Amino acid sequence: MSKGSSNGDKSTGLVYHHDFLKHDTGAYHPERAARLTAIIERLESSGLSERLVRISPEPAALEQIEYVHERSYIESVREVCERGGGMLDPDTPVSAASYEVALLAAGGVIKAVEEVLNGNLKSVFAAVRPPGHHAERSRGMGFCIFNNVAIAAEHLKRRGLRRILIVDWDVHHGNGTQNAFYEDASVLYFSTHQYPYYPGTGWLDEVGSGDGRGFTVNVPLPAGCGDPDYIYVFKEVLAPIAAEFRPEFVLISAGFDPHASDPLAGMRLSSRTFGVLTEVIKSAVGGGGRIVVSLEGGYSLNALAESVQYVLEALRDEFEGGGVPEAEARAAVRNRVAEIKRIQREYWGL
Ligand SMILES: [Zn+2]
């Protein structure tokens, strides 16, 4: 169990299954099985995995996928995979095993949420693939098949929760998640993302509609943002809104593609900053915060593995030299934050 660990506290879980490697995207696709292998190897070589409770996922039930997706779309994914594979969109290949693996990924995040809800664990990192935040009600896109985090949020609603915070720091906007809860005041969706960039959504005037007005908070950022810019945004926008919302549960759509080494996007985060962002979220929601972190993007293997380690250390209060540094954001980011505050002030005490 916690052999050789100075800290025997096993309050944080890790969802992983070898079957996640069976979703085969081909030889040259960035969203590949080696991503998860790199994470697991890092957690083992650093000794951190000994201090984590391993959680073995089970496939989500069809009714659970239907919380977010249309039956006809789910069936079409199954059929494409039964024929041996194909493309859901130009970016999203599936192989024979992908349907089952996508069920397992969604089921993994549901199980993570259950472990925390039941009080067995305080937090869980779900090292799942395929990712989910681009997946729409009736179509897969952007490497995503089923929207793991949105399904988990719907699961939480069915367990009686009324204030669920989703923080999406993937470099791409989580269009699928935003749309799933756009008119829903029980799920607050906060996203930082490079803009303009794929998938094209997520401008700051997208704030939700109907009962959901003010429960979507978008922070579109210019390319080239670094550690101080992100820390500033999280402290200035997310922290006060999260503190006021008082979430009963936090889901993090954790994409590690804002990393400086990432081959797909143009942000400049260091690995440590993902730990810092985790700390900002934890302190905004208070000590009893229940947190499940679900892997989205992140395509530089070393950067991904290192960043995940920092997030897990932050979840476990083991983050070396922890604490949130003062952050001097550049003018373009300060101006953007001021604009967002003007818009969101209608809903929040900013
Ligand atoms: Zn991404």
Coordinates of C-alpha atoms and ligand atoms in Angstrom, one line a residue:
M1 CA 0.0 0.0 0.0
S2 CA 1.8 3.2 1.1
K3 CA 5.1 1.6 1.5
G4 CA 8.0 4.0 1.9
S5 CA 5.7 6.9 1.8
S6 CA 6.3 9.7 4.3
N7 CA 2.6 10.5 3.9
G8 CA 0.3 7.5 4.3
D9 CA -2.8 9.6 3.6
K10 CA -4.6 8.0 0.8
S11 CA -7.2 10.6 0.1
T12 CA -6.6 10.9 -3.7
G13 CA -7.5 8.4 -6.3
L14 CA -6.3 7.6 -9.8
V15 CA -8.6 6.1 -12.5
Y16 CA -6.7 4.1 -15.1
H17 CA -7.2 1.0 -17.2
H18 CA -5.0 -0.6 -19.8
D19 CA -8.0 -0.8 -22.1
F20 CA -7.7 2.9 -22.5
L21 CA -4.7 2.2 -24.7
K22 CA -6.9 0.2 -27.2
H23 CA -8.5 3.3 -28.7
D24 CA -6.2 3.3 -31.8
T25 CA -6.0 6.7 -33.6
G26 CA -3.3 5.6 -36.1
A27 CA 0.4 6.2 -36.3
Y28 CA 0.6 10.0 -36.5
H29 CA -2.3 11.2 -34.4
P30 CA -1.4 13.4 -31.4
E31 CA -4.1 11.9 -29.2
R32 CA -2.4 8.5 -28.8
A33 CA -2.0 5.8 -26.2
A34 CA 1.5 6.8 -25.4
R35 CA 0.1 9.8 -23.5
L36 CA -1.4 7.6 -20.8
T37 CA 1.7 5.4 -20.7
A38 CA 3.8 8.5 -20.1
I39 CA 1.6 9.6 -17.3
I40 CA 1.6 6.2 -15.6
E41 CA 5.3 5.7 -15.9
R42 CA 6.0 9.1 -14.4
L43 CA 3.7 8.5 -11.5
E44 CA 5.4 5.2 -10.9
S45 CA 9.0 6.4 -11.2
S46 CA 8.3 9.4 -8.9
G47 CA 6.8 7.2 -6.3
L48 CA 3.6 9.2 -6.3
S49 CA 1.5 6.2 -7.6
E50 CA 2.1 4.4 -4.3
R51 CA 0.2 7.2 -2.5
L52 CA -2.8 7.0 -4.8
V53 CA -5.8 4.8 -4.5
R54 CA -6.1 3.0 -7.9
I55 CA -9.7 2.9 -9.2
S56 CA -10.6 0.5 -11.9
P57 CA -13.3 1.9 -14.1
E58 CA -16.3 0.2 -15.4
P59 CA -18.0 1.0 -18.7
A60 CA -20.8 3.6 -18.5
A61 CA -24.3 2.3 -19.1
L62 CA -26.0 3.4 -22.3
E63 CA -28.5 5.4 -20.2
Q64 CA -25.7 7.3 -18.7
I65 CA -24.2 8.2 -22.1
E66 CA -27.7 9.3 -23.0
Y67 CA -27.6 12.0 -20.2
V68 CA -25.7 14.0 -22.8
H69 CA -25.8 12.3 -26.2
E70 CA -28.6 11.3 -28.6
R71 CA -29.2 7.6 -28.9
S72 CA -28.8 7.8 -32.7
Y73 CA -25.3 9.3 -32.3
I74 CA -24.3 6.6 -29.8
E75 CA -25.6 3.9 -32.1
S76 CA -23.7 5.4 -35.0
V77 CA -20.4 5.3 -33.1
R78 CA -21.0 1.7 -32.2
E79 CA -21.7 0.8 -35.8
V80 CA -18.6 2.5 -37.1
C81 CA -16.5 0.7 -34.6
E82 CA -18.2 -2.7 -35.3
R83 CA -17.2 -2.2 -39.0
G84 CA -13.6 -1.9 -37.8
G85 CA -13.4 1.9 -37.4
G86 CA -13.5 5.1 -39.4
M87 CA -13.7 8.9 -38.9
L88 CA -16.2 10.7 -36.8
D89 CA -14.9 14.0 -38.2
P90 CA -11.6 14.8 -40.0
D91 CA -9.8 15.0 -36.6
T92 CA -11.5 12.1 -34.8
P93 CA -10.6 8.5 -35.9
V94 CA -12.1 5.5 -34.2
S95 CA -10.9 1.9 -34.2
A96 CA -12.7 -1.3 -33.6
A97 CA -12.3 -1.0 -29.8
S98 CA -13.1 2.8 -29.6
Y99 CA -16.8 2.5 -28.7
E100 CA -16.0 0.2 -25.7
V101 CA -13.1 2.4 -24.7
A102 CA -15.2 5.6 -24.8
L103 CA -17.8 3.9 -22.6
L104 CA -15.0 3.0 -20.2
A105 CA -13.7 6.6 -20.2
A106 CA -17.1 8.0 -19.3
G107 CA -17.6 5.3 -16.8
G108 CA -14.2 6.1 -15.3
V109 CA -15.2 9.7 -14.6
I110 CA -18.5 8.6 -13.2
K111 CA -16.7 6.1 -10.8
A112 CA -14.3 8.9 -9.8
V113 CA -17.2 11.1 -8.9
E114 CA -18.9 8.3 -7.0
E115 CA -15.8 7.6 -4.9
V116 CA -15.6 11.3 -3.9
L117 CA -19.4 11.6 -3.4
N118 CA -19.4 8.6 -1.1
G119 CA -16.6 10.1 1.0
N120 CA -14.1 7.4 0.2
L121 CA -11.7 9.9 -1.3
K122 CA -11.3 13.7 -1.4
S123 CA -10.2 13.9 -5.0
V124 CA -9.5 11.8 -8.0
F125 CA -7.5 12.2 -11.2
A126 CA -9.1 10.3 -14.1
A127 CA -6.4 9.4 -16.6
V128 CA -8.8 8.5 -19.3
R129 CA -8.9 8.6 -23.1
P130 CA -10.5 9.5 -25.5
P131 CA -11.1 13.0 -24.1
G132 CA -14.5 14.5 -24.1
H133 CA -15.0 18.3 -23.9
H134 CA -15.6 18.9 -27.7
A135 CA -18.2 16.1 -28.0
E136 CA -21.6 17.5 -28.8
R137 CA -25.1 16.0 -28.2
S138 CA -25.2 14.4 -31.7
R139 CA -21.6 14.4 -32.9
G140 CA -18.1 13.6 -31.9
M141 CA -15.3 16.0 -32.9
G142 CA -11.9 17.2 -32.0
F143 CA -10.6 13.8 -30.8
C144 CA -13.6 13.4 -28.5
I145 CA -16.3 10.7 -28.7
F146 CA -18.5 11.0 -25.5
N147 CA -18.3 14.0 -23.2
N148 CA -16.9 12.4 -20.1
V149 CA -17.1 15.5 -17.8
A150 CA -20.5 16.5 -19.0
I151 CA -21.8 13.0 -18.3
A152 CA -20.3 13.1 -14.9
A153 CA -21.9 16.4 -14.1
E154 CA -25.3 15.1 -15.2
H155 CA -24.6 12.1 -12.9
L156 CA -24.0 14.5 -10.0
K157 CA -27.3 16.3 -10.8
R158 CA -29.1 12.9 -10.6
R159 CA -27.4 12.3 -7.2
G160 CA -29.1 15.5 -6.0
L161 CA -26.3 18.1 -6.4
R162 CA -27.4 21.6 -7.4
R163 CA -24.1 23.5 -7.7
I164 CA -21.5 21.9 -9.9
L165 CA -18.5 23.8 -11.1
I166 CA -16.6 22.7 -14.3
V167 CA -13.2 24.4 -14.8
D168 CA -11.9 23.8 -18.3
W169 CA -8.2 24.9 -18.7
D170 CA -7.6 22.9 -21.9
V171 CA -6.2 25.3 -24.5
H172 CA -9.3 24.7 -26.7
H173 CA -12.7 25.8 -25.8
G174 CA -15.0 23.0 -24.5
N175 CA -17.9 23.7 -26.9
G176 CA -19.6 20.4 -26.1
T177 CA -19.6 21.0 -22.4
Q178 CA -20.7 24.6 -22.7
N179 CA -23.6 23.6 -24.9
A180 CA -24.7 20.8 -22.6
F181 CA -25.3 23.3 -19.8
Y182 CA -25.8 26.6 -21.5
E183 CA -29.3 27.0 -20.1
D184 CA -28.5 25.3 -16.8
A185 CA -28.0 27.3 -13.6
S186 CA -26.9 24.2 -11.7
V187 CA -23.7 23.7 -13.7
L188 CA -21.2 26.7 -13.8
Y189 CA -18.9 26.3 -16.8
F190 CA -15.6 28.3 -16.7
S191 CA -13.1 28.0 -19.5
T192 CA -9.8 29.6 -20.4
H193 CA -8.7 29.0 -24.0
Q194 CA -6.7 30.3 -26.9
Y195 CA -8.8 32.5 -29.1
P196 CA -9.3 32.7 -32.0
Y197 CA -8.6 29.0 -32.3
Y198 CA -10.2 25.6 -32.7
P199 CA -13.2 25.1 -32.3
G200 CA -14.0 28.8 -32.7
T201 CA -16.5 29.2 -29.9
G202 CA -16.0 30.7 -26.4
W203 CA -16.0 34.4 -26.9
L204 CA -16.6 36.4 -23.7
D205 CA -20.1 37.3 -24.6
E206 CA -21.2 33.7 -24.4
V207 CA -22.5 33.7 -20.9
G208 CA -25.4 31.2 -21.0
S209 CA -29.0 31.7 -21.8
G210 CA -32.4 31.5 -20.0
D211 CA -32.0 30.2 -16.5
G212 CA -28.3 29.6 -17.3
R213 CA -27.4 33.2 -17.9
G214 CA -24.2 34.0 -16.0
F215 CA -23.4 30.3 -15.5
T216 CA -21.1 30.2 -18.5
V217 CA -17.8 32.2 -18.0
N218 CA -15.5 32.3 -21.0
V219 CA -12.0 33.7 -20.9
P220 CA -10.7 33.8 -24.4
L221 CA -7.0 34.6 -24.4
P222 CA -4.5 35.6 -27.1
A223 CA -1.7 33.1 -28.1
G224 CA 1.5 33.4 -26.1
C225 CA 0.0 33.6 -22.6
G226 CA 2.4 32.4 -19.9
D227 CA 2.3 31.5 -16.2
P228 CA 1.5 35.0 -14.8
D229 CA -1.3 35.5 -17.3
Y230 CA -3.1 32.3 -16.3
I231 CA -2.6 32.7 -12.6
Y232 CA -3.9 36.3 -12.9
V233 CA -7.0 35.1 -14.7
F234 CA -7.7 32.3 -12.2
K235 CA -7.3 34.7 -9.3
E236 CA -9.2 37.6 -10.7
V237 CA -12.1 35.8 -12.5
L238 CA -12.4 32.2 -11.4
A239 CA -11.6 32.5 -7.7
P240 CA -14.3 35.2 -6.8
I241 CA -17.0 33.6 -8.9
A242 CA -16.3 30.1 -7.5
A243 CA -16.3 31.5 -4.0
E244 CA -19.6 33.1 -4.5
F245 CA -21.1 30.0 -6.3
R246 CA -20.0 27.7 -3.5
P247 CA -19.9 24.5 -5.6
E248 CA -20.8 21.2 -4.0
F249 CA -18.5 19.5 -6.5
V250 CA -15.7 20.6 -8.8
L251 CA -14.9 18.9 -12.1
I252 CA -11.7 19.9 -13.9
S253 CA -11.5 19.4 -17.6
A254 CA -7.7 19.2 -17.5
G255 CA -6.1 19.7 -20.9
F256 CA -2.4 20.1 -20.7
D257 CA -2.1 21.6 -24.2
P258 CA -1.6 25.2 -22.9
H259 CA 1.9 24.0 -22.0
A260 CA 4.9 25.8 -23.6
S261 CA 6.1 22.5 -25.1
D262 CA 2.8 21.5 -26.6
P263 CA 2.9 20.9 -30.4
L264 CA -0.7 21.9 -31.1
A265 CA -1.2 25.3 -29.5
G266 CA 0.6 28.6 -28.7
M267 CA 0.5 29.1 -25.0
R268 CA 3.5 29.1 -22.7
L269 CA 2.6 27.5 -19.4
S270 CA 5.2 25.7 -17.3
S271 CA 4.3 22.3 -15.8
R272 CA 4.3 23.7 -12.3
T273 CA 1.6 26.2 -13.1
F274 CA -1.0 23.4 -13.6
G275 CA -0.3 22.7 -9.9
V276 CA -0.7 26.3 -9.0
L277 CA -4.1 26.5 -10.9
T278 CA -5.2 23.5 -8.9
E279 CA -4.3 25.3 -5.7
V280 CA -6.2 28.4 -6.8
I281 CA -9.3 26.3 -7.4
K282 CA -8.9 24.4 -4.1
S283 CA -8.6 27.6 -2.1
A284 CA -11.5 29.3 -3.8
V285 CA -13.9 26.4 -3.0
G286 CA -12.6 25.8 0.5
G287 CA -10.9 23.0 2.3
G288 CA -13.8 20.5 2.0
G289 CA -13.9 20.8 -1.8
R290 CA -14.7 17.6 -3.6
I291 CA -12.6 17.6 -6.9
V292 CA -12.4 15.2 -9.8
V293 CA -9.9 16.0 -12.5
S294 CA -10.4 14.5 -15.9
L295 CA -7.8 14.3 -18.6
E296 CA -8.6 16.2 -21.8
G297 CA -5.8 17.3 -24.2
G298 CA -2.0 17.6 -23.8
Y299 CA 0.3 16.2 -26.5
S300 CA 3.9 16.7 -25.4
L301 CA 4.5 13.5 -23.5
N302 CA 7.1 14.8 -21.0
A303 CA 5.1 18.0 -20.4
L304 CA 1.9 16.1 -19.9
A305 CA 3.4 13.6 -17.4
E306 CA 5.2 16.3 -15.4
S307 CA 2.1 18.5 -15.3
V308 CA -0.2 15.7 -14.2
Q309 CA 2.3 15.0 -11.3
Y310 CA 2.1 18.6 -10.2
V311 CA -1.7 18.5 -10.3
L312 CA -1.8 15.4 -8.2
E313 CA 0.7 16.9 -5.7
A314 CA -1.5 19.9 -5.4
L315 CA -4.6 17.8 -4.8
R316 CA -2.7 16.0 -2.1
D317 CA -1.3 19.2 -0.5
E318 CA 2.2 18.0 -1.3
F319 CA 3.0 20.7 -3.9
E320 CA 6.6 21.6 -3.2
G321 CA 7.0 25.4 -2.7
G322 CA 3.2 25.5 -2.9
G323 CA 1.2 28.7 -2.6
V324 CA 0.1 31.0 -5.3
P325 CA 2.6 33.5 -6.5
E326 CA 1.8 37.1 -7.2
A327 CA 1.2 37.4 -10.9
E328 CA 1.9 40.4 -13.2
A329 CA -0.1 39.7 -16.3
R330 CA 0.6 41.5 -19.5
A331 CA -1.6 44.4 -20.5
A332 CA -3.6 42.6 -23.1
V333 CA -4.7 40.0 -20.5
R334 CA -5.5 42.6 -17.9
N335 CA -7.6 44.4 -20.4
R336 CA -9.4 41.2 -21.4
V337 CA -10.1 40.4 -17.7
A338 CA -11.5 43.9 -17.2
E339 CA -13.8 43.4 -20.1
I340 CA -15.0 40.0 -18.8
K341 CA -15.6 41.5 -15.3
R342 CA -17.8 44.3 -16.9
I343 CA -19.9 41.6 -18.6
Q344 CA -20.0 39.1 -15.7
R345 CA -20.7 41.8 -13.1
E346 CA -24.3 41.5 -14.0
Y347 CA -24.3 38.1 -12.4
W348 CA -21.4 38.0 -9.9
G349 CA -19.9 40.3 -7.3
L350 CA -16.8 41.1 -9.2
Ligands
ZN1 ZN -7.2 20.8 -26.2

